[in-house]
PDB file of C-alpha atoms and ligand atoms in Angstrom:
ATOM      1  CA  MET O   1     -10.876 -14.981   0.364  1.00 95.00           C
ATOM      2  CA  GLU O   2     -13.901 -17.118   1.206  1.00 95.00           C
ATOM      3  CA  GLU O   3     -14.844 -14.465   3.771  1.00 97.00           C
ATOM      4  CA  ALA O   4     -14.458 -11.781   1.085  1.00 96.00           C
ATOM      5  CA  ARG O   5     -16.725 -13.755  -1.214  1.00 96.00           C
ATOM      6  CA  LYS O   6     -19.450 -13.772   1.429  1.00 96.00           C
ATOM      7  CA  LEU O   7     -19.629  -9.975   1.159  1.00 96.00           C
ATOM      8  CA  LYS O   8     -20.596 -10.209  -2.524  1.00 95.00           C
ATOM      9  CA  SER O   9     -19.081  -6.737  -3.131  1.00 95.00           C
ATOM     10  CA  VAL O  10     -15.425  -7.653  -3.511  1.00 96.00           C
ATOM     11  CA  GLU O  11     -14.215  -7.945  -7.116  1.00 96.00           C
ATOM     12  CA  TYR O  12     -10.474  -7.734  -6.952  1.00 95.00           C
ATOM     13  CA  VAL O  13      -7.868  -9.600  -4.879  1.00 97.00           C
ATOM     14  CA  SER O  14      -4.470  -8.033  -5.113  1.00 96.00           C
ATOM     15  CA  ILE O  15      -1.381  -9.816  -3.785  1.00 96.00           C
ATOM     16  CA  GLU O  16       1.062  -7.098  -2.687  1.00 92.00           C
ATOM     17  CA  GLY O  17       4.260  -6.898  -0.703  1.00 81.00           C
ATOM     18  CA  GLY O  18       6.911  -6.321   0.387  1.00 82.00           C
ATOM     19  CA  GLU O  19       7.549  -8.530  -2.612  1.00 93.00           C
ATOM     20  CA  PRO O  20       5.158 -11.431  -3.152  1.00 96.00           C
ATOM     21  CA  PHE O  21       7.439 -13.324  -5.579  1.00 97.00           C
ATOM     22  CA  LEU O  22       9.631 -14.101  -2.542  1.00 96.00           C
ATOM     23  CA  TYR O  23       6.845 -16.522  -1.521  1.00 95.00           C
ATOM     24  CA  TYR O  24       6.406 -17.865  -5.045  1.00 97.00           C
ATOM     25  CA  PRO O  25       4.549 -21.170  -4.503  1.00 97.00           C
ATOM     26  CA  ILE O  26       2.169 -19.580  -1.969  1.00 96.00           C
ATOM     27  CA  MET O  27       1.564 -16.649  -4.289  1.00 97.00           C
ATOM     28  CA  VAL O  28       0.715 -18.876  -7.241  1.00 97.00           C
ATOM     29  CA  LYS O  29      -1.631 -20.950  -5.048  1.00 97.00           C
ATOM     30  CA  ALA O  30      -3.263 -17.755  -3.774  1.00 96.00           C
ATOM     31  CA  ILE O  31      -4.034 -16.414  -7.249  1.00 97.00           C
ATOM     32  CA  GLU O  32      -5.343 -19.843  -8.340  1.00 97.00           C
ATOM     33  CA  GLU O  33      -7.749 -19.832  -5.416  1.00 96.00           C
ATOM     34  CA  ALA O  34      -8.692 -16.221  -5.981  1.00 97.00           C
ATOM     35  CA  VAL O  35      -9.630 -16.930  -9.601  1.00 96.00           C
ATOM     36  CA  ASN O  36     -11.431 -20.146  -8.665  1.00 96.00           C
ATOM     37  CA  LEU O  37     -13.507 -18.170  -6.244  1.00 95.00           C
ATOM     38  CA  GLY O  38     -14.479 -15.709  -8.997  1.00 95.00           C
ATOM     39  CA  PHE O  39     -12.236 -12.730  -8.247  1.00 96.00           C
ATOM     40  CA  HIS O  40     -10.042 -10.800 -10.633  1.00 95.00           C
ATOM     41  CA  ALA O  41      -6.537 -11.349  -9.336  1.00 96.00           C
ATOM     42  CA  GLU O  42      -3.619  -8.938  -9.469  1.00 96.00           C
ATOM     43  CA  ILE O  43       0.014  -9.279  -8.393  1.00 97.00           C
ATOM     44  CA  LEU O  44       2.268  -6.322  -7.572  1.00 96.00           C
ATOM     45  CA  SER O  45       5.977  -6.893  -8.039  1.00 95.00           C
ATOM     46  CA  ASN O  46       9.263  -5.049  -8.369  1.00 92.00           C
ATOM     47  CA  CYS O  47      10.471  -7.698 -10.906  1.00 93.00           C
ATOM     48  CA  TYR O  48      13.666  -8.602  -9.036  1.00 94.00           C
ATOM     49  CA  TRP O  49      13.217 -12.102 -10.504  1.00 96.00           C
ATOM     50  CA  ALA O  50      13.312 -11.003 -14.157  1.00 96.00           C
ATOM     51  CA  THR O  51      17.081 -11.079 -14.486  1.00 96.00           C
ATOM     52  CA  CYS O  52      16.880 -12.030 -18.195  1.00 97.00           C
ATOM     53  CA  HIS O  53      14.077 -12.600 -20.658  1.00 96.00           C
ATOM     54  CA  LYS O  54      14.258 -16.408 -20.468  1.00 97.00           C
ATOM     55  CA  ASP O  55      14.143 -16.430 -16.669  1.00 97.00           C
ATOM     56  CA  ALA O  56      11.203 -13.980 -16.724  1.00 97.00           C
ATOM     57  CA  VAL O  57       9.271 -16.306 -18.993  1.00 98.00           C
ATOM     58  CA  GLU O  58       9.861 -19.265 -16.663  1.00 98.00           C
ATOM     59  CA  TRP O  59       8.665 -17.291 -13.646  1.00 98.00           C
ATOM     60  CA  LEU O  60       5.544 -16.158 -15.463  1.00 97.00           C
ATOM     61  CA  ILE O  61       4.429 -19.405 -17.158  1.00 97.00           C
ATOM     62  CA  PRO O  62       2.505 -20.691 -14.025  1.00 97.00           C
ATOM     63  CA  ILE O  63       0.840 -17.283 -13.738  1.00 97.00           C
ATOM     64  CA  ALA O  64      -0.155 -17.250 -17.412  1.00 96.00           C
ATOM     65  CA  LYS O  65      -1.877 -20.601 -16.869  1.00 95.00           C
ATOM     66  CA  VAL O  66      -4.200 -19.009 -14.331  1.00 94.00           C
ATOM     67  CA  LYS O  67      -6.598 -16.905 -16.393  1.00 83.00           C
ATOM     68  CA  ASN O  68      -7.748 -13.473 -15.308  1.00 81.00           C
ATOM     69  CA  VAL O  69      -4.539 -12.451 -13.558  1.00 95.00           C
ATOM     70  CA  GLU O  70      -2.998  -9.018 -14.055  1.00 96.00           C
ATOM     71  CA  LEU O  71       0.543  -7.901 -13.250  1.00 96.00           C
ATOM     72  CA  SER O  72       1.313  -4.487 -11.826  1.00 94.00           C
ATOM     73  CA  LEU O  73       5.046  -3.839 -12.042  1.00 94.00           C
ATOM     74  CA  SER O  74       6.903  -1.108 -10.159  1.00 89.00           C
ATOM     75  CA  SER O  75       9.568   0.822 -11.981  1.00 84.00           C
ATOM     76  CA  ASP O  76      10.966   4.092 -10.696  1.00 83.00           C
ATOM     77  CA  PRO O  77      14.085   5.457  -8.959  1.00 81.00           C
ATOM     78  CA  TYR O  78      12.896   4.034  -5.617  1.00 79.00           C
ATOM     79  CA  HIS O  79      12.933   0.522  -7.040  1.00 78.00           C
ATOM     80  CA  GLY O  80      16.092   0.828  -9.161  1.00 77.00           C
ATOM     81  CA  ASP O  81      18.765   3.268 -10.261  1.00 78.00           C
ATOM     82  CA  ASN O  82      16.502   4.873 -12.837  1.00 83.00           C
ATOM     83  CA  TRP O  83      12.881   5.141 -14.037  1.00 83.00           C
ATOM     84  CA  VAL O  84      13.274   1.996 -16.125  1.00 86.00           C
ATOM     85  CA  THR O  85      14.972  -1.084 -14.748  1.00 87.00           C
ATOM     86  CA  LYS O  86      16.335  -3.886 -16.860  1.00 90.00           C
ATOM     87  CA  GLU O  87      14.219  -6.298 -14.856  1.00 93.00           C
ATOM     88  CA  VAL O  88      11.015  -4.447 -15.684  1.00 93.00           C
ATOM     89  CA  ARG O  89      11.832  -4.521 -19.402  1.00 94.00           C
ATOM     90  CA  ASN O  90      12.425  -8.290 -19.208  1.00 96.00           C
ATOM     91  CA  ALA O  91       9.224  -8.883 -17.231  1.00 96.00           C
ATOM     92  CA  VAL O  92       7.090  -6.760 -19.579  1.00 96.00           C
ATOM     93  CA  LYS O  93       8.394  -8.506 -22.673  1.00 96.00           C
ATOM     94  CA  ALA O  94       7.834 -11.940 -21.098  1.00 97.00           C
ATOM     95  CA  ALA O  95       4.324 -11.037 -19.944  1.00 96.00           C
ATOM     96  CA  LYS O  96       3.482  -9.835 -23.445  1.00 95.00           C
ATOM     97  CA  ASN O  97       4.750 -13.059 -24.978  1.00 95.00           C
ATOM     98  CA  LEU O  98       2.581 -15.041 -22.572  1.00 96.00           C
ATOM     99  CA  GLY O  99      -0.518 -12.840 -22.970  1.00 95.00           C
ATOM    100  CA  ILE O 100      -0.594 -11.588 -19.380  1.00 96.00           C
ATOM    101  CA  LYS O 101      -2.274  -8.183 -18.929  1.00 95.00           C
ATOM    102  CA  THR O 102       0.321  -5.808 -17.457  1.00 95.00           C
ATOM    103  CA  GLU O 103       0.519  -2.267 -16.167  1.00 94.00           C
ATOM    104  CA  ILE O 104       3.479  -0.313 -14.807  1.00 92.00           C
ATOM    105  CA  LEU O 105       3.342   1.768 -11.663  1.00 90.00           C
ATOM    106  CA  ALA O 106       5.823   4.556 -10.991  1.00 87.00           C
ATOM    107  CA  VAL O 107       5.887   6.821  -7.964  1.00 83.00           C
ATOM    108  CA  LYS O 108       6.707  10.481  -8.556  1.00 82.00           C
ATOM    109  CA  CYS O 109      10.298  11.252  -7.667  1.00 78.00           C
ATOM    110  CA  PRO O 110      10.886  15.010  -7.228  1.00 71.00           C
ATOM    111  CA  GLU O 111      14.649  14.534  -7.296  1.00 73.00           C
ATOM    112  CA  ALA O 112      14.884  12.538 -10.549  1.00 74.00           C
ATOM    113  CA  GLU O 113      16.883  14.293 -13.244  1.00 74.00           C
ATOM    114  CA  ALA O 114      14.949  12.895 -16.222  1.00 79.00           C
ATOM    115  CA  PRO O 115      11.150  12.839 -16.589  1.00 81.00           C
ATOM    116  CA  CYS O 116       9.252   9.576 -16.156  1.00 82.00           C
ATOM    117  CA  PRO O 117       8.680   7.848 -19.518  1.00 84.00           C
ATOM    118  CA  SER O 118       5.045   7.476 -20.552  1.00 85.00           C
ATOM    119  CA  ARG O 119       5.567   3.882 -21.766  1.00 87.00           C
ATOM    120  CA  ILE O 120       7.991   1.020 -21.188  1.00 86.00           C
ATOM    121  CA  GLU O 121       8.167  -1.617 -23.915  1.00 85.00           C
ATOM    122  CA  GLY O 122       4.829  -0.235 -25.195  1.00 87.00           C
ATOM    123  CA  VAL O 123       3.074  -0.585 -21.767  1.00 87.00           C
ATOM    124  CA  LYS O 124       1.600   2.577 -20.245  1.00 89.00           C
ATOM    125  CA  VAL O 125       3.245   3.902 -17.097  1.00 88.00           C
ATOM    126  CA  ASN O 126       0.824   5.128 -14.412  1.00 86.00           C
ATOM    127  CA  LEU O 127       2.457   7.821 -12.359  1.00 84.00           C
ATOM    128  CA  TRP O 128       1.418   7.980  -8.670  1.00 82.00           C
ATOM    129  CA  GLU O 129       1.883  10.681  -6.112  1.00 76.00           C
ATOM    130  CA  LEU O 130       4.540   9.998  -3.481  1.00 76.00           C
ATOM    131  CA  MET O 131       2.802   9.695  -0.134  1.00 78.00           C
ATOM    132  CA  TYR O 132       4.903  10.822   2.830  1.00 74.00           C
ATOM    133  CA  LYS O 133       4.054   8.059   5.254  1.00 74.00           C
ATOM    134  CA  GLY O 134       5.847   4.891   6.350  1.00 72.00           C
ATOM    135  CA  ARG O 135       9.393   4.709   4.948  1.00 68.00           C
ATOM    136  CA  ALA O 136       8.919   7.941   2.949  1.00 67.00           C
ATOM    137  CA  PHE O 137       8.050   9.740   6.188  1.00 67.00           C
ATOM    138  CA  SER O 138      11.391   9.024   7.760  1.00 65.00           C
ATOM    139  CA  LYS O 139      13.616   9.183   4.661  1.00 69.00           C
ATOM    140  CA  LEU O 140      12.291  11.750   2.223  1.00 71.00           C
ATOM    141  CA  THR O 141      10.520  14.549   4.068  1.00 74.00           C
ATOM    142  CA  GLU O 142      13.584  16.611   4.988  1.00 73.00           C
ATOM    143  CA  ARG O 143      14.395  17.877   1.485  1.00 74.00           C
ATOM    144  CA  ALA O 144      10.799  18.136   0.168  1.00 78.00           C
ATOM    145  CA  ASN O 145       8.834  21.376  -0.108  1.00 85.00           C
ATOM    146  CA  LYS O 146       6.388  21.914   2.719  1.00 91.00           C
ATOM    147  CA  LYS O 147       3.054  23.727   3.261  1.00 93.00           C
ATOM    148  CA  PHE O 148       1.388  25.241   6.315  1.00 97.00           C
ATOM    149  CA  TRP O 149      -0.117  22.452   8.409  1.00 97.00           C
ATOM    150  CA  ARG O 150      -3.654  23.903   8.384  1.00 97.00           C
ATOM    151  CA  GLU O 151      -3.930  23.243   4.642  1.00 97.00           C
ATOM    152  CA  PHE O 152      -4.354  19.498   5.179  1.00 97.00           C
ATOM    153  CA  THR O 153      -8.050  19.352   5.910  1.00 98.00           C
ATOM    154  CA  LYS O 154      -8.821  16.300   3.785  1.00 97.00           C
ATOM    155  CA  CYS O 155      -7.447  12.822   3.296  1.00 97.00           C
ATOM    156  CA  PRO O 156      -6.650  12.940  -0.452  1.00 94.00           C
ATOM    157  CA  TYR O 157      -6.583   9.180  -1.081  1.00 93.00           C
ATOM    158  CA  GLU O 158      -9.268   7.405   0.963  1.00 94.00           C
ATOM    159  CA  ASP O 159     -12.979   8.091   1.469  1.00 96.00           C
ATOM    160  CA  PHE O 160     -13.662   6.112   4.621  1.00 97.00           C
ATOM    161  CA  THR O 161     -17.383   6.639   4.273  1.00 97.00           C
ATOM    162  CA  LYS O 162     -17.299   4.679   0.976  1.00 95.00           C
ATOM    163  CA  GLN O 163     -14.430   2.337   1.622  1.00 94.00           C
ATOM    164  CA  GLU O 164     -13.490   0.751  -1.708  1.00 94.00           C
ATOM    165  CA  ARG O 165     -10.445  -1.260  -0.663  1.00 95.00           C
ATOM    166  CA  VAL O 166      -8.716  -2.669   2.385  1.00 97.00           C
ATOM    167  CA  HIS O 167      -5.292  -4.190   2.905  1.00 96.00           C
ATOM    168  CA  ILE O 168      -4.869  -7.363   4.963  1.00 96.00           C
ATOM    169  CA  ASP O 169      -1.392  -8.007   6.343  1.00 94.00           C
ATOM    170  CA  PRO O 170       0.206 -11.353   7.277  1.00 92.00           C
ATOM    171  CA  LEU O 171      -0.673 -10.787  10.954  1.00 95.00           C
ATOM    172  CA  GLY O 172      -4.368 -10.608   9.993  1.00 96.00           C
ATOM    173  CA  TYR O 173      -4.853  -6.841  10.513  1.00 98.00           C
ATOM    174  CA  VAL O 174      -7.341  -5.252   8.115  1.00 98.00           C
ATOM    175  CA  HIS O 175      -6.182  -1.736   7.176  1.00 98.00           C
ATOM    176  CA  VAL O 176      -8.261   1.055   5.671  1.00 98.00           C
ATOM    177  CA  CYS O 177      -5.025   2.982   5.171  1.00 96.00           C
ATOM    178  CA  GLN O 178      -1.764   1.267   6.006  1.00 93.00           C
ATOM    179  CA  GLY O 179      -1.351   1.403   9.808  1.00 96.00           C
ATOM    180  CA  ILE O 180      -5.031   2.105  10.584  1.00 98.00           C
ATOM    181  CA  SER O 181      -6.531  -1.262  11.473  1.00 98.00           C
ATOM    182  CA  ILE O 182     -10.275  -1.910  11.761  1.00 98.00           C
ATOM    183  CA  GLY O 183      -9.919  -5.438  13.108  1.00 98.00           C
ATOM    184  CA  ASN O 184      -7.947  -8.659  12.852  1.00 98.00           C
ATOM    185  CA  ALA O 185      -9.160 -11.286  10.409  1.00 97.00           C
ATOM    186  CA  TRP O 186      -7.461 -14.086  12.388  1.00 97.00           C
ATOM    187  CA  GLN O 187      -9.518 -13.127  15.453  1.00 97.00           C
ATOM    188  CA  LYS O 188     -12.843 -12.192  13.819  1.00 98.00           C
ATOM    189  CA  PRO O 189     -14.344 -13.208  10.482  1.00 98.00           C
ATOM    190  CA  PHE O 190     -13.331 -10.714   7.807  1.00 98.00           C
ATOM    191  CA  SER O 191     -16.913 -10.376   6.523  1.00 98.00           C
ATOM    192  CA  LYS O 192     -18.041  -9.390  10.031  1.00 98.00           C
ATOM    193  CA  ILE O 193     -15.267  -6.814  10.348  1.00 98.00           C
ATOM    194  CA  ILE O 194     -16.356  -5.173   7.084  1.00 97.00           C
ATOM    195  CA  LYS O 195     -20.069  -5.302   7.865  1.00 97.00           C
ATOM    196  CA  GLU O 196     -19.556  -3.758  11.300  1.00 97.00           C
ATOM    197  CA  PHE O 197     -17.184  -1.052  10.056  1.00 97.00           C
ATOM    198  CA  ASP O 198     -18.374   2.480  10.845  1.00 98.00           C
ATOM    199  CA  PRO O 199     -15.779   5.247  10.422  1.00 98.00           C
ATOM    200  CA  TYR O 200     -17.833   7.585  12.628  1.00 98.00           C
ATOM    201  CA  GLU O 201     -17.381   5.243  15.590  1.00 97.00           C
ATOM    202  CA  ASN O 202     -13.606   4.965  15.115  1.00 98.00           C
ATOM    203  CA  PRO O 203     -11.655   7.596  17.153  1.00 98.00           C
ATOM    204  CA  ILE O 204      -8.974   7.946  14.453  1.00 98.00           C
ATOM    205  CA  LEU O 205     -11.210   7.871  11.399  1.00 98.00           C
ATOM    206  CA  GLU O 206     -13.985  10.104  12.689  1.00 98.00           C
ATOM    207  CA  PRO O 207     -11.793  13.255  12.756  1.00 98.00           C
ATOM    208  CA  LEU O 208     -10.078  12.247   9.498  1.00 98.00           C
ATOM    209  CA  VAL O 209     -13.492  12.036   7.788  1.00 98.00           C
ATOM    210  CA  ARG O 210     -14.612  15.330   9.330  1.00 97.00           C
ATOM    211  CA  GLY O 211     -11.568  17.438   8.607  1.00 98.00           C
ATOM    212  CA  GLY O 212      -8.568  15.375   7.495  1.00 98.00           C
ATOM    213  CA  PRO O 213      -5.271  15.294   9.394  1.00 98.00           C
ATOM    214  CA  VAL O 214      -5.810  18.803  10.739  1.00 98.00           C
ATOM    215  CA  ALA O 215      -8.970  17.592  12.565  1.00 98.00           C
ATOM    216  CA  LEU O 216      -7.047  14.599  13.926  1.00 98.00           C
ATOM    217  CA  VAL O 217      -4.391  16.876  15.401  1.00 98.00           C
ATOM    218  CA  GLU O 218      -6.997  19.238  16.869  1.00 98.00           C
ATOM    219  CA  ARG O 219      -9.236  16.442  18.223  1.00 98.00           C
ATOM    220  CA  PHE O 220      -6.418  15.228  20.446  1.00 98.00           C
ATOM    221  CA  GLY O 221      -4.596  18.573  20.959  1.00 98.00           C
ATOM    222  CA  LEU O 222      -1.388  17.115  19.573  1.00 98.00           C
ATOM    223  CA  PRO O 223       1.851  19.050  19.303  1.00 97.00           C
ATOM    224  CA  HIS O 224       2.871  19.660  15.691  1.00 96.00           C
ATOM    225  CA  ASP O 225       5.265  21.502  13.425  1.00 96.00           C
ATOM    226  CA  GLU O 226       4.175  24.475  11.314  1.00 96.00           C
ATOM    227  CA  PHE O 227       4.934  22.868   7.942  1.00 95.00           C
ATOM    228  CA  TYR O 228       4.407  19.433   6.409  1.00 94.00           C
ATOM    229  CA  VAL O 229       4.990  17.960   2.943  1.00 91.00           C
ATOM    230  CA  ASP O 230       1.502  16.572   2.397  1.00 92.00           C
ATOM    231  CA  ALA O 231      -1.599  15.324   4.230  1.00 96.00           C
ATOM    232  CA  CYS O 232      -0.044  11.913   4.839  1.00 94.00           C
ATOM    233  CA  HIS O 233       3.033  13.499   6.437  1.00 93.00           C
ATOM    234  CA  LEU O 234       0.891  15.320   9.030  1.00 96.00           C
ATOM    235  CA  CYS O 235      -1.447  12.311   9.459  1.00 97.00           C
ATOM    236  CA  TYR O 236       1.399   9.888  10.041  1.00 95.00           C
ATOM    237  CA  ALA O 237       3.129  12.219  12.508  1.00 95.00           C
ATOM    238  CA  ALA O 238      -0.133  12.572  14.454  1.00 97.00           C
ATOM    239  CA  ARG O 239      -0.689   8.823  14.435  1.00 97.00           C
ATOM    240  CA  LEU O 240       2.787   8.196  15.800  1.00 96.00           C
ATOM    241  CA  LEU O 241       1.837  10.273  18.829  1.00 97.00           C
ATOM    242  CA  LEU O 242      -1.446   8.398  19.285  1.00 98.00           C
ATOM    243  CA  ARG O 243      -0.105   4.841  19.085  1.00 97.00           C
ATOM    244  CA  SER O 244       0.130   4.252  22.804  1.00 96.00           C
ATOM    245  CA  LYS O 245      -3.461   5.493  23.284  1.00 97.00           C
ATOM    246  CA  TYR O 246      -4.901   3.315  20.469  1.00 98.00           C
ATOM    247  CA  PRO O 247      -2.561   0.331  20.120  1.00 97.00           C
ATOM    248  CA  GLU O 248      -5.286  -1.861  18.614  1.00 96.00           C
ATOM    249  CA  ILE O 249      -6.030   0.596  15.829  1.00 98.00           C
ATOM    250  CA  LEU O 250      -2.608   2.068  15.048  1.00 98.00           C
ATOM    251  CA  THR O 251      -0.860  -1.220  14.414  1.00 96.00           C
ATOM    252  CA  PRO O 252       1.183  -3.281  13.700  1.00 95.00           C
ATOM    253  CA  ASN O 253       4.625  -2.055  14.745  1.00 94.00           C
ATOM    254  CA  GLN O 254       6.090  -2.670  11.281  1.00 90.00           C
ATOM    255  CA  MET O 255       3.813  -0.002   9.765  1.00 91.00           C
ATOM    256  CA  TYR O 256       5.424   2.515  12.114  1.00 92.00           C
ATOM    257  CA  GLY O 257       9.011   1.601  11.361  1.00 85.00           C
ATOM    258  CA  GLU O 258       9.305  -0.502  14.480  1.00 81.00           C
ATOM    259  CA  THR O 259      10.506  -4.087  13.965  1.00 72.00           C
ATOM    260  CA  ASN O 260      11.513  -6.597  16.599  1.00 62.00           C
ATOM    261  CA  SER O 261      15.150  -6.229  15.632  1.00 55.00           C
ATOM    262  CA  ASN O 262      15.280  -2.428  15.850  1.00 53.00           C
ATOM    263  CA  ARG O 263      13.273  -2.460  19.068  1.00 51.00           C
ATOM    264  CA  ILE O 264      15.871  -4.806  20.605  1.00 45.00           C
ATOM    265  CA  ARG O 265      18.632  -2.568  19.200  1.00 49.00           C
ATOM    266  CA  ASN O 266      16.977   0.582  20.608  1.00 43.00           C
ATOM    267  CA  THR O 267      16.490  -1.011  23.985  1.00 41.00           C
ATOM    268  CA  ALA O 268      20.129  -2.147  24.061  1.00 40.00           C
TER     269      ALA O 268
HETATM  270  S1  LIG G   1      -1.915   8.617   5.736  1.00 84.33           S
HETATM  271 FE1  LIG G   1      -3.762   9.745   6.465  1.00 84.33          FE
HETATM  272  S2  LIG G   1      -4.047  11.332   4.894  1.00 84.33           S
HETATM  273 FE2  LIG G   1      -2.670   9.792   3.990  1.00 84.33          FE
HETATM  274  S3  LIG G   1      -3.998   8.340   2.885  1.00 84.33           S
HETATM  275 FE3  LIG G   1      -3.745   7.526   4.944  1.00 84.33          FE
HETATM  276  S4  LIG G   1      -5.434   8.335   6.160  1.00 84.33           S
HETATM  277 FE4  LIG G   1      -5.296   9.567   4.276  1.00 84.33          FE
END
């Protein structure tokens, strides 16, 4: 965070997961430091901890004491049995009681029977597109509608020429989209990584900027199917094929569904 402050252009620090409440004392310390350094701080959570209203209040009291912290809570059929989980209701009520600014994030679920509610306990629900990469790539693409691969000529979510956010994982990798690393903050100062970043000099990002996932496939002459669900689906499939060529960029293994345990299982 001190490195981020050096850049003078970073306003928000967002603590995401996995699930950051699993590392509760470290998470609270991190938001305290973020706020002390002058950032707006945000925590993303699935609210597993809000098993009842009283519990939710206890979990949130230390966060309420740190001013300028916002909660983004996930509630949708991927995080529970329905659009609205009991835990999210408890967390929203507790956050309201404690005066913590809260928003709710839901990811579109094409298979849900009921529509997504616009509000939960009076808090607006922001509905996000489902991106077919990572876990969604392996689990959800089979039954989804698909389009001809040549339609995906643009990355719909990131403009790498005006990078507005990066993700830093626990291994230190700095991602411009999850699984596309532009350096490791444990090996090189984060501010230096950002200052030196040039998407046109990056072999994965240059084609993505020029013509989206289609250009990435064409640049390397990659084999491909005829139909994909969305741009991320094609992009992720192409990246899987390029991992051995660019292991320092297309990393870490976890972003590509490869963990130590399943690698050992696969080898066995
Ligand atoms: S997976 Fe590819 S297309 Fe999707 S947001 Fe990331 S870079 Fe863009």
